[in-house]
Amino acid sequence: MLTTGKSAPPKEPTYDRILATASAQILKKGIRDTSLADIAKSIKISKGTLYYHFRSKDSLIEEIARKNFEEAAERIVLGLRDLKAKKGSDIVGVTLTALTSEPQNAKLLHFIWLEILTGNRKLGFKIIKIFQQTKDTITTALLPFCKTKEDAQLLSGMIIALAEGINLGDMLGTNELEASEVVKFLTV
């Protein structure tokens, strides 16, 4: 068989491969310093191919956020569904662990929140909508363990806020406790 010495062209990347590459580049360089051209070059596709999947950098970031929020919500739903005990600390522990168990995803979401806080309001409205859908999913998963829907909403909000604090502390290296140890201090 005759070879030309050239390597075979890369296979068409999947939607997930584009998301993974974009996520890795954002984690390395931040959102503002990551371009669609960089992402396309990294996975050896044309910008046109990338635009076929994502019409803009914001639509790509929106999908990264959606994917990360949905994965966290799924971990919570599955964890609570399989929960045998119904002690408050167990419920909070499962939920908190699901929100803090993927440090790279947490860091990525913090980059996205920072992008929104520094002026990308159009993206912000879309991400907040996705976040609210995720929070609603978490609230629904917590509902069987709460007396009222309002209690589940409040608990969901408190756990998310605690998880965000833990994730930020982990990124800064200031946490003295692991998320699983935080639950020991709760009396719910």
Short mmCIF file of C-alpha atoms in Angstrom, two decimals:
data_model
loop_
_atom_site.label_atom_id
_atom_site.label_comp_id
_atom_site.label_asym_id
_atom_site.label_seq_id
_atom_site.Cartn_x
_atom_site.Cartn_y
_atom_site.Cartn_z
CA MET A 1 0.00 0.00 0.00
CA LEU A 2 1.38 3.38 -1.02
CA THR A 3 1.36 6.14 1.58
CA THR A 4 1.96 9.82 1.01
CA GLY A 5 3.34 10.53 4.46
CA LYS A 6 0.35 12.75 5.25
CA SER A 7 -1.80 11.91 8.20
CA ALA A 8 -5.44 11.18 7.59
CA PRO A 9 -7.72 14.18 8.09
CA PRO A 10 -9.37 14.24 11.49
CA LYS A 11 -12.83 12.78 11.70
CA GLU A 12 -15.70 15.23 11.92
CA PRO A 13 -15.83 16.22 15.59
CA THR A 14 -19.01 15.61 17.43
CA TYR A 15 -21.03 18.25 19.17
CA ASP A 16 -19.69 16.94 22.50
CA ARG A 17 -16.09 17.15 21.32
CA ILE A 18 -16.56 20.81 20.41
CA LEU A 19 -18.08 21.45 23.84
CA ALA A 20 -15.25 19.63 25.60
CA THR A 21 -12.56 21.49 23.66
CA ALA A 22 -14.22 24.86 24.21
CA SER A 23 -14.59 24.10 27.93
CA ALA A 24 -10.92 23.15 28.23
CA GLN A 25 -9.80 26.31 26.45
CA ILE A 26 -12.05 28.52 28.59
CA LEU A 27 -10.63 26.89 31.72
CA LYS A 28 -7.12 27.56 30.47
CA LYS A 29 -7.51 31.08 29.03
CA GLY A 30 -10.85 32.45 30.21
CA ILE A 31 -13.83 33.32 28.06
CA ARG A 32 -12.57 36.61 26.65
CA ASP A 33 -9.25 35.11 25.51
CA THR A 34 -10.85 32.06 23.91
CA SER A 35 -11.98 32.50 20.32
CA LEU A 36 -13.98 30.28 18.03
CA ALA A 37 -10.98 30.29 15.69
CA ASP A 38 -8.81 28.90 18.52
CA ILE A 39 -11.34 26.17 19.23
CA ALA A 40 -11.68 25.23 15.55
CA LYS A 41 -7.90 25.18 15.10
CA SER A 42 -7.45 23.03 18.20
CA ILE A 43 -9.72 20.30 16.85
CA LYS A 44 -8.65 20.79 13.23
CA ILE A 45 -11.95 21.95 11.76
CA SER A 46 -12.90 25.07 9.86
CA LYS A 47 -14.64 27.94 11.57
CA GLY A 48 -17.53 27.25 9.21
CA THR A 49 -17.90 23.76 10.64
CA LEU A 50 -17.90 25.21 14.14
CA TYR A 51 -20.52 27.79 13.11
CA TYR A 52 -22.63 24.93 11.76
CA HIS A 53 -22.98 23.71 15.36
CA PHE A 54 -22.89 27.06 17.19
CA ARG A 55 -23.94 30.33 15.59
CA SER A 56 -21.84 32.42 17.98
CA LYS A 57 -19.45 32.26 20.91
CA ASP A 58 -22.36 33.13 23.20
CA SER A 59 -24.43 30.21 21.89
CA LEU A 60 -21.48 27.90 22.59
CA ILE A 61 -21.09 29.28 26.13
CA GLU A 62 -24.84 28.96 26.66
CA GLU A 63 -24.69 25.28 25.71
CA ILE A 64 -21.69 24.67 27.98
CA ALA A 65 -23.64 26.19 30.87
CA ARG A 66 -26.76 24.19 30.03
CA LYS A 67 -24.80 20.95 29.90
CA ASN A 68 -23.08 21.61 33.24
CA PHE A 69 -26.27 22.67 35.01
CA GLU A 70 -28.19 19.67 33.65
CA GLU A 71 -25.46 17.24 34.72
CA ALA A 72 -25.48 18.63 38.27
CA ALA A 73 -29.29 18.47 38.43
CA GLU A 74 -29.22 14.88 37.17
CA ARG A 75 -26.71 13.89 39.89
CA ILE A 76 -29.05 15.41 42.48
CA VAL A 77 -32.19 13.75 41.13
CA LEU A 78 -30.50 10.34 41.00
CA GLY A 79 -28.88 10.77 44.42
CA LEU A 80 -32.12 11.77 46.12
CA ARG A 81 -34.10 9.05 44.35
CA ASP A 82 -31.72 6.43 45.73
CA LEU A 83 -31.58 7.96 49.21
CA LYS A 84 -32.78 5.53 51.86
CA ALA A 85 -32.69 7.77 54.93
CA LYS A 86 -34.76 10.91 55.06
CA LYS A 87 -32.70 12.86 57.57
CA GLY A 88 -32.22 16.48 56.62
CA SER A 89 -28.45 16.22 56.78
CA ASP A 90 -28.52 13.27 54.35
CA ILE A 91 -30.70 15.20 51.91
CA VAL A 92 -28.48 18.27 52.09
CA GLY A 93 -25.38 16.07 51.86
CA VAL A 94 -26.50 14.35 48.66
CA THR A 95 -27.48 17.65 47.06
CA LEU A 96 -24.38 19.51 48.19
CA THR A 97 -22.07 16.72 47.07
CA ALA A 98 -23.71 16.67 43.63
CA LEU A 99 -23.11 20.42 43.28
CA THR A 100 -19.48 20.32 44.45
CA SER A 101 -18.20 17.01 43.06
CA GLU A 102 -17.04 18.36 39.69
CA PRO A 103 -14.53 21.15 40.42
CA GLN A 104 -13.74 21.80 36.74
CA ASN A 105 -17.43 22.27 35.96
CA ALA A 106 -17.78 24.63 38.92
CA LYS A 107 -14.79 26.65 37.72
CA LEU A 108 -16.22 26.80 34.22
CA LEU A 109 -19.55 28.05 35.53
CA HIS A 110 -17.74 30.70 37.58
CA PHE A 111 -16.04 31.92 34.40
CA ILE A 112 -19.48 32.15 32.80
CA TRP A 113 -20.94 34.06 35.76
CA LEU A 114 -17.95 36.42 35.61
CA GLU A 115 -18.56 37.03 31.90
CA ILE A 116 -22.14 37.97 32.73
CA LEU A 117 -21.19 40.15 35.69
CA THR A 118 -18.68 42.07 33.59
CA GLY A 119 -21.22 43.14 31.02
CA ASN A 120 -22.54 40.39 28.75
CA ARG A 121 -26.17 41.01 29.65
CA LYS A 122 -27.63 39.25 26.59
CA LEU A 123 -25.86 36.03 27.55
CA GLY A 124 -26.76 36.69 31.17
CA PHE A 125 -30.49 36.58 30.54
CA LYS A 126 -30.15 33.23 28.78
CA ILE A 127 -27.91 31.69 31.45
CA ILE A 128 -30.16 32.91 34.27
CA LYS A 129 -33.12 31.23 32.54
CA ILE A 130 -31.17 27.96 32.31
CA PHE A 131 -30.06 28.33 35.94
CA GLN A 132 -33.67 28.89 37.04
CA GLN A 133 -34.75 25.73 35.19
CA THR A 134 -32.02 23.81 36.99
CA LYS A 135 -33.05 25.28 40.33
CA ASP A 136 -36.66 24.25 39.60
CA THR A 137 -35.47 20.69 38.86
CA ILE A 138 -33.57 20.64 42.18
CA THR A 139 -36.61 22.03 44.00
CA THR A 140 -38.80 19.31 42.49
CA ALA A 141 -36.28 16.65 43.58
CA LEU A 142 -36.29 18.07 47.12
CA LEU A 143 -40.09 18.36 47.32
CA PRO A 144 -40.74 14.83 48.66
CA PHE A 145 -38.50 15.65 51.62
CA CYS A 146 -40.12 19.01 52.46
CA LYS A 147 -43.47 20.01 53.94
CA THR A 148 -44.27 22.59 51.27
CA LYS A 149 -43.10 23.70 47.84
CA GLU A 150 -41.93 26.95 49.42
CA ASP A 151 -39.75 24.97 51.85
CA ALA A 152 -38.24 23.05 48.91
CA GLN A 153 -37.57 26.32 47.06
CA LEU A 154 -35.86 27.85 50.09
CA LEU A 155 -33.82 24.71 50.74
CA SER A 156 -32.79 24.56 47.09
CA GLY A 157 -31.63 28.17 47.17
CA MET A 158 -29.70 27.71 50.41
CA ILE A 159 -27.94 24.56 49.20
CA ILE A 160 -27.02 26.18 45.88
CA ALA A 161 -25.61 29.23 47.70
CA LEU A 162 -23.61 27.01 50.06
CA ALA A 163 -22.29 24.96 47.13
CA GLU A 164 -21.23 28.11 45.26
CA GLY A 165 -19.35 29.27 48.35
CA ILE A 166 -17.66 25.90 48.72
CA ASN A 167 -16.76 25.80 45.02
CA LEU A 168 -15.32 29.31 45.12
CA GLY A 169 -13.37 28.51 48.30
CA ASP A 170 -11.97 25.39 46.63
CA MET A 171 -10.85 27.43 43.62
CA LEU A 172 -9.16 29.98 45.89
CA GLY A 173 -7.70 27.33 48.18
CA THR A 174 -9.34 28.83 51.26
CA ASN A 175 -11.64 25.99 52.35
CA GLU A 176 -10.69 24.21 55.52
CA LEU A 177 -13.40 21.56 55.15
CA GLU A 178 -14.54 19.30 52.35
CA ALA A 179 -18.17 19.65 51.26
CA SER A 180 -18.98 16.30 52.87
CA GLU A 181 -17.65 17.56 56.21
CA VAL A 182 -19.77 20.73 56.08
CA VAL A 183 -22.90 18.64 56.43
CA LYS A 184 -21.77 17.49 59.91
CA PHE A 185 -22.38 21.02 61.16
CA LEU A 186 -25.96 21.17 59.93
CA THR A 187 -28.84 20.41 62.24
CA VAL A 188 -31.73 19.94 59.83
#
